mmCIF file of C-alpha atoms and ligand atoms in Angstrom:
data_model
loop_
_atom_site.group_PDB
_atom_site.id
_atom_site.type_symbol
_atom_site.label_atom_id
_atom_site.label_comp_id
_atom_site.label_asym_id
_atom_site.label_seq_id
_atom_site.Cartn_x
_atom_site.Cartn_y
_atom_site.Cartn_z
ATOM 1 C CA UNK A 1 0.000 0.000 0.000
ATOM 2 C CA UNK A 2 1.400 3.406 -0.905
ATOM 3 C CA UNK A 3 1.678 5.756 2.078
ATOM 4 C CA UNK A 4 1.206 8.846 -0.112
ATOM 5 C CA UNK A 5 -1.726 11.005 1.091
ATOM 6 C CA UNK A 6 -3.745 8.352 2.865
ATOM 7 C CA UNK A 7 -6.381 9.593 5.307
ATOM 8 C CA UNK A 8 -7.377 7.429 8.268
ATOM 9 C CA UNK A 9 -10.660 7.318 10.181
ATOM 10 C CA UNK A 10 -10.914 5.295 13.366
ATOM 11 C CA UNK A 11 -13.911 3.805 15.175
ATOM 12 C CA UNK A 12 -14.365 0.849 17.522
ATOM 13 C CA UNK A 13 -13.389 -2.308 15.662
ATOM 14 C CA UNK A 14 -12.187 -0.762 12.425
ATOM 15 C CA UNK A 15 -9.792 1.742 10.877
ATOM 16 C CA UNK A 16 -10.787 3.092 7.468
ATOM 17 C CA UNK A 17 -8.126 4.276 5.012
ATOM 18 C CA UNK A 18 -8.896 6.590 2.101
ATOM 19 C CA UNK A 19 -6.452 7.338 -0.726
ATOM 20 C CA UNK A 20 -8.006 10.205 -2.707
ATOM 21 C CA UNK A 21 -5.908 9.856 -5.840
ATOM 22 C CA UNK A 22 -7.432 6.419 -6.518
ATOM 23 C CA UNK A 23 -11.061 7.476 -6.117
ATOM 24 C CA UNK A 24 -13.017 7.607 -9.380
ATOM 25 C CA UNK A 25 -16.253 8.719 -7.725
ATOM 26 C CA UNK A 26 -18.328 5.726 -8.751
ATOM 27 C CA UNK A 27 -20.068 6.114 -5.370
ATOM 28 C CA UNK A 28 -20.442 2.494 -4.273
ATOM 29 C CA UNK A 29 -19.545 3.695 -0.789
ATOM 30 C CA UNK A 30 -22.068 6.536 -0.729
ATOM 31 C CA UNK A 31 -24.865 4.322 -2.001
ATOM 32 C CA UNK A 32 -23.943 1.524 0.370
ATOM 33 C CA UNK A 33 -23.713 3.468 3.639
ATOM 34 C CA UNK A 34 -24.660 7.133 3.180
ATOM 35 C CA UNK A 35 -24.510 7.786 6.924
ATOM 36 C CA UNK A 36 -20.829 6.752 6.924
ATOM 37 C CA UNK A 37 -19.689 8.089 3.541
ATOM 38 C CA UNK A 38 -21.086 11.571 3.070
ATOM 39 C CA UNK A 39 -19.266 13.886 0.679
ATOM 40 C CA UNK A 40 -21.213 16.890 1.979
ATOM 41 C CA UNK A 41 -19.402 16.591 5.324
ATOM 42 C CA UNK A 42 -15.808 17.316 6.193
ATOM 43 C CA UNK A 43 -14.311 14.895 7.089
ATOM 44 C CA UNK A 44 -16.492 12.829 4.789
ATOM 45 C CA UNK A 45 -16.018 9.403 6.487
ATOM 46 C CA UNK A 46 -17.831 8.701 9.779
ATOM 47 C CA UNK A 47 -17.073 5.102 10.758
ATOM 48 C CA UNK A 48 -18.732 5.586 14.138
ATOM 49 C CA UNK A 49 -22.089 5.758 12.336
ATOM 50 C CA UNK A 50 -22.259 2.010 11.593
ATOM 51 C CA UNK A 51 -20.849 -1.302 12.747
ATOM 52 C CA UNK A 52 -17.485 -2.597 11.594
ATOM 53 C CA UNK A 53 -19.084 -5.486 9.628
ATOM 54 C CA UNK A 54 -21.259 -3.372 7.289
ATOM 55 C CA UNK A 55 -18.459 -0.853 6.819
ATOM 56 C CA UNK A 56 -16.042 -3.608 5.798
ATOM 57 C CA UNK A 57 -18.636 -5.086 3.456
ATOM 58 C CA UNK A 58 -19.224 -1.758 1.698
ATOM 59 C CA UNK A 59 -15.512 -0.943 1.471
ATOM 60 C CA UNK A 60 -14.936 -4.231 -0.345
ATOM 61 C CA UNK A 61 -17.331 -2.978 -3.042
ATOM 62 C CA UNK A 62 -14.967 -0.064 -3.763
ATOM 63 C CA UNK A 63 -13.497 -1.102 -7.135
ATOM 64 C CA UNK A 64 -10.371 1.026 -6.947
ATOM 65 C CA UNK A 65 -8.846 0.368 -3.484
ATOM 66 C CA UNK A 66 -9.326 4.061 -2.699
ATOM 67 C CA UNK A 67 -11.032 2.689 0.420
ATOM 68 C CA UNK A 68 -9.441 -0.025 2.538
ATOM 69 C CA UNK A 69 -9.864 -1.107 6.119
ATOM 70 C CA UNK A 70 -8.139 -2.816 8.992
ATOM 71 C CA UNK A 71 -10.197 -4.721 11.532
ATOM 72 C CA UNK A 72 -9.072 -4.048 15.096
ATOM 73 C CA UNK A 73 -11.669 -6.253 16.783
ATOM 74 C CA UNK A 74 -10.153 -9.610 15.881
ATOM 75 C CA UNK A 75 -12.497 -10.152 12.924
ATOM 76 C CA UNK A 76 -10.920 -11.320 9.644
ATOM 77 C CA UNK A 77 -9.178 -8.806 7.426
ATOM 78 C CA UNK A 78 -10.193 -8.480 3.760
ATOM 79 C CA UNK A 79 -9.778 -11.867 2.083
ATOM 80 C CA UNK A 80 -7.755 -12.274 -1.080
ATOM 81 C CA UNK A 81 -10.146 -13.523 -3.786
ATOM 82 C CA UNK A 82 -9.408 -17.072 -4.959
ATOM 83 C CA UNK A 83 -9.703 -16.083 -8.648
ATOM 84 C CA UNK A 84 -8.018 -13.227 -10.426
ATOM 85 C CA UNK A 85 -10.549 -11.466 -12.631
ATOM 86 C CA UNK A 86 -10.367 -8.609 -15.101
ATOM 87 C CA UNK A 87 -13.738 -7.083 -15.959
ATOM 88 C CA UNK A 88 -14.047 -4.864 -19.012
ATOM 89 C CA UNK A 89 -16.289 -1.951 -18.119
ATOM 90 C CA UNK A 90 -18.345 -0.524 -20.997
ATOM 91 C CA UNK A 91 -16.967 2.942 -21.880
ATOM 92 C CA UNK A 92 -14.783 2.647 -18.794
ATOM 93 C CA UNK A 93 -11.749 1.090 -17.174
ATOM 94 C CA UNK A 94 -10.512 -2.417 -16.492
ATOM 95 C CA UNK A 95 -11.593 -3.602 -13.048
ATOM 96 C CA UNK A 96 -9.201 -6.083 -11.460
ATOM 97 C CA UNK A 97 -9.918 -8.309 -8.458
ATOM 98 C CA UNK A 98 -7.697 -10.957 -6.954
ATOM 99 C CA UNK A 99 -4.164 -11.310 -5.709
ATOM 100 C CA UNK A 100 -2.784 -8.407 -7.692
ATOM 101 C CA UNK A 101 0.851 -7.340 -7.937
ATOM 102 C CA UNK A 102 1.202 -4.025 -9.733
ATOM 103 C CA UNK A 103 4.704 -3.249 -10.959
ATOM 104 C CA UNK A 104 6.385 -0.396 -12.768
ATOM 105 C CA UNK A 105 7.602 -0.852 -16.335
ATOM 106 C CA UNK A 106 10.848 -2.360 -15.036
ATOM 107 C CA UNK A 107 9.022 -5.021 -13.051
ATOM 108 C CA UNK A 108 9.502 -3.494 -9.595
ATOM 109 C CA UNK A 109 6.517 -4.113 -7.323
ATOM 110 C CA UNK A 110 4.751 -0.874 -6.443
ATOM 111 C CA UNK A 111 1.531 -2.217 -4.906
ATOM 112 C CA UNK A 112 -0.111 -5.448 -3.828
ATOM 113 C CA UNK A 113 -3.885 -5.091 -3.825
ATOM 114 C CA UNK A 114 -7.133 -7.030 -4.080
ATOM 115 C CA UNK A 115 -8.911 -4.357 -6.141
ATOM 116 C CA UNK A 116 -7.704 -2.037 -8.873
ATOM 117 C CA UNK A 117 -9.240 0.086 -11.635
ATOM 118 C CA UNK A 118 -6.815 0.775 -14.479
ATOM 119 C CA UNK A 119 -7.274 3.152 -17.401
ATOM 120 C CA UNK A 120 -7.961 1.740 -20.854
ATOM 121 C CA UNK A 121 -9.103 4.918 -22.627
ATOM 122 C CA UNK A 122 -5.657 6.536 -22.618
ATOM 123 C CA UNK A 123 -6.825 9.813 -21.054
ATOM 124 C CA UNK A 124 -6.016 9.397 -17.352
ATOM 125 C CA UNK A 125 -3.694 11.893 -15.729
ATOM 126 C CA UNK A 126 -2.878 9.373 -13.027
ATOM 127 C CA UNK A 127 -1.560 6.430 -15.052
ATOM 128 C CA UNK A 128 -1.952 3.516 -14.850
ATOM 129 C CA UNK A 129 -5.006 4.168 -12.661
ATOM 130 C CA UNK A 130 -8.404 5.251 -13.897
ATOM 131 C CA UNK A 131 -9.139 8.810 -12.784
ATOM 132 C CA UNK A 132 -12.688 8.951 -14.159
ATOM 133 C CA UNK A 133 -11.641 10.983 -17.200
ATOM 134 C CA UNK A 134 -13.338 8.524 -19.588
ATOM 135 C CA UNK A 135 -16.622 10.232 -18.572
ATOM 136 C CA UNK A 136 -15.538 13.364 -20.455
ATOM 137 C CA UNK A 137 -13.948 11.617 -23.428
ATOM 138 C CA UNK A 138 -15.490 10.096 -26.514
ATOM 139 C CA UNK A 139 -14.350 6.665 -25.356
ATOM 140 C CA UNK A 140 -17.219 4.461 -26.406
ATOM 141 C CA UNK A 141 -15.962 0.887 -26.332
ATOM 142 C CA UNK A 142 -18.810 -1.332 -25.192
ATOM 143 C CA UNK A 143 -16.647 -3.865 -23.378
ATOM 144 C CA UNK A 144 -17.088 -6.798 -25.742
ATOM 145 C CA UNK A 145 -14.341 -9.387 -26.004
ATOM 146 C CA UNK A 146 -13.709 -10.398 -29.632
ATOM 147 C CA UNK A 147 -14.865 -13.902 -30.533
ATOM 148 C CA UNK A 148 -11.530 -14.978 -31.951
ATOM 149 C CA UNK A 149 -10.009 -14.339 -28.549
ATOM 150 C CA UNK A 150 -12.087 -17.006 -26.851
ATOM 151 C CA UNK A 151 -9.727 -19.243 -24.906
ATOM 152 C CA UNK A 152 -10.520 -21.232 -21.824
ATOM 153 C CA UNK A 153 -7.793 -22.893 -19.832
ATOM 154 C CA UNK A 154 -9.281 -25.596 -17.645
ATOM 155 C CA UNK A 155 -8.516 -26.647 -14.099
ATOM 156 C CA UNK A 156 -7.487 -24.689 -11.059
ATOM 157 C CA UNK A 157 -5.486 -21.532 -11.676
ATOM 158 C CA UNK A 158 -3.795 -20.588 -8.409
ATOM 159 C CA UNK A 159 -1.320 -17.787 -7.954
ATOM 160 C CA UNK A 160 -0.952 -14.052 -8.145
ATOM 161 C CA UNK A 161 -1.509 -11.897 -11.205
ATOM 162 C CA UNK A 162 1.373 -9.576 -12.043
ATOM 163 C CA UNK A 163 0.264 -6.409 -13.813
ATOM 164 C CA UNK A 164 2.909 -4.387 -15.610
ATOM 165 C CA UNK A 165 2.012 -1.211 -17.517
ATOM 166 C CA UNK A 166 4.667 -1.109 -20.232
ATOM 167 C CA UNK A 167 6.316 2.216 -21.109
ATOM 168 C CA UNK A 168 4.164 3.943 -23.775
ATOM 169 C CA UNK A 169 2.441 0.623 -24.317
ATOM 170 C CA UNK A 170 -0.108 -1.883 -23.084
ATOM 171 C CA UNK A 171 -0.781 -3.525 -19.734
ATOM 172 C CA UNK A 172 1.131 -6.782 -19.591
ATOM 173 C CA UNK A 173 -0.477 -9.515 -17.500
ATOM 174 C CA UNK A 174 1.476 -12.494 -16.231
ATOM 175 C CA UNK A 175 -0.261 -15.094 -14.126
ATOM 176 C CA UNK A 176 -3.673 -16.726 -14.082
ATOM 177 C CA UNK A 177 -6.746 -14.625 -14.747
ATOM 178 C CA UNK A 178 -10.239 -14.645 -16.185
ATOM 179 C CA UNK A 179 -11.305 -11.915 -18.558
ATOM 180 C CA UNK A 180 -14.966 -10.981 -18.125
ATOM 181 C CA UNK A 181 -16.887 -9.041 -20.753
ATOM 182 C CA UNK A 182 -19.443 -6.305 -20.186
ATOM 183 C CA UNK A 183 -22.227 -8.900 -19.888
ATOM 184 C CA UNK A 184 -20.417 -10.660 -17.055
ATOM 185 C CA UNK A 185 -19.387 -13.670 -19.166
ATOM 186 C CA UNK A 186 -15.929 -15.192 -18.720
ATOM 187 C CA UNK A 187 -14.509 -15.013 -22.243
ATOM 188 C CA UNK A 188 -10.872 -15.797 -21.727
ATOM 189 C CA UNK A 189 -9.096 -17.855 -19.082
ATOM 190 C CA UNK A 190 -5.348 -17.785 -19.482
ATOM 191 C CA UNK A 191 -1.941 -17.129 -18.012
ATOM 192 C CA UNK A 192 -1.077 -13.895 -19.724
ATOM 193 C CA UNK A 193 -2.159 -11.169 -22.123
ATOM 194 C CA UNK A 194 -1.416 -7.686 -23.386
ATOM 195 C CA UNK A 195 -4.377 -5.380 -22.785
ATOM 196 C CA UNK A 196 -4.784 -2.021 -24.498
ATOM 197 C CA UNK A 197 -4.474 1.116 -22.370
ATOM 198 C CA UNK A 198 -4.052 3.687 -25.161
ATOM 199 C CA UNK A 199 -7.708 3.477 -26.176
ATOM 200 C CA UNK A 200 -6.798 2.972 -29.841
ATOM 201 C CA UNK A 201 -6.757 -0.784 -30.370
ATOM 202 C CA UNK A 202 -9.110 -2.212 -32.969
ATOM 203 C CA UNK A 203 -9.118 -5.466 -31.046
ATOM 204 C CA UNK A 204 -10.088 -4.223 -27.566
ATOM 205 C CA UNK A 205 -9.579 -5.154 -24.843
ATOM 206 C CA UNK A 206 -6.406 -6.611 -26.331
ATOM 207 C CA UNK A 207 -3.493 -4.562 -27.602
ATOM 208 C CA UNK A 208 -3.044 -4.612 -31.397
ATOM 209 C CA UNK A 209 0.067 -2.367 -31.314
ATOM 210 C CA UNK A 210 -1.814 0.730 -32.473
ATOM 211 C CA UNK A 211 0.017 2.499 -29.629
ATOM 212 C CA UNK A 212 3.182 2.351 -31.731
ATOM 213 C CA UNK A 213 1.873 4.985 -34.128
ATOM 214 C CA UNK A 214 -0.895 6.911 -32.315
ATOM 215 C CA UNK A 215 1.457 8.884 -30.066
ATOM 216 C CA UNK A 216 0.382 7.251 -26.791
ATOM 217 C CA UNK A 217 2.663 8.215 -23.931
ATOM 218 C CA UNK A 218 2.556 6.879 -20.384
ATOM 219 C CA UNK A 219 5.210 5.807 -17.903
HETATM 220 S S1 SF4 B 1 -13.872 4.736 -5.928
HETATM 221 FE FE1 SF4 B 1 -14.237 3.820 -3.886
HETATM 222 S S2 SF4 B 1 -14.010 5.577 -2.480
HETATM 223 FE FE2 SF4 B 1 -14.277 6.457 -4.517
HETATM 224 S S3 SF4 B 1 -16.519 6.836 -4.641
HETATM 225 FE FE3 SF4 B 1 -16.104 4.791 -5.541
HETATM 226 S S4 SF4 B 1 -16.469 3.350 -3.845
HETATM 227 FE FE4 SF4 B 1 -16.216 5.396 -2.934
HETATM 228 S S1 FES B 2 -1.868 -0.129 -25.825
HETATM 229 FE FE1 FES B 2 -3.523 0.353 -27.168
HETATM 230 S S2 FES B 2 -3.034 -0.782 -28.984
HETATM 231 FE FE2 FES B 2 -1.386 -1.282 -27.616
#
């Protein structure tokens, strides 16, 4: 977990952490527990307004890891999902869940998370994370996975998924994962892939190397 600008909110049984730069304002938290997460207040998180169990449950809906928690009452911490999944959001980012190792382009680990939302429209100013900028762009990909990409590895697929945003290029995945289309169907079950993050591929969500000529730049 990065220590950069993380706010903490403490109540009996739970400490809530909020990392603003990861929040894309999709409002799962506000809809889930409006008495706890209220953007009209300052501070906006009031963990004393609900029990630790419902707060933990709602925080786990946060798709970006902007919200995390630590249980201080002996209850279990957030579990690492048994499957690594990548969900293609229509007109939006890639939502990752699982045992996720995010690295820099050189392969150095920068985060280990259970939830991440990474940009695939190419417009974010906080790469590789989604910053919600796709709302204001003309990014219109519907989140289909092309038929020719259908591959299904069978059997158990244990292990972590390593996610490496390549310099001026795609997101490289190494490790087991399931790719889920906008309808919620698992379309691809494999050990690796290159996923587009420039927004220009004609074979989304996969990279087709359009980034080599469309001027895409990202660390
Ligand atoms: S990204 Fe997380 S913290 Fe931000 S609004 Fe959505 S659920 Fe809440
Ligand atoms: S990153 Fe978009 S085509 Fe390669």
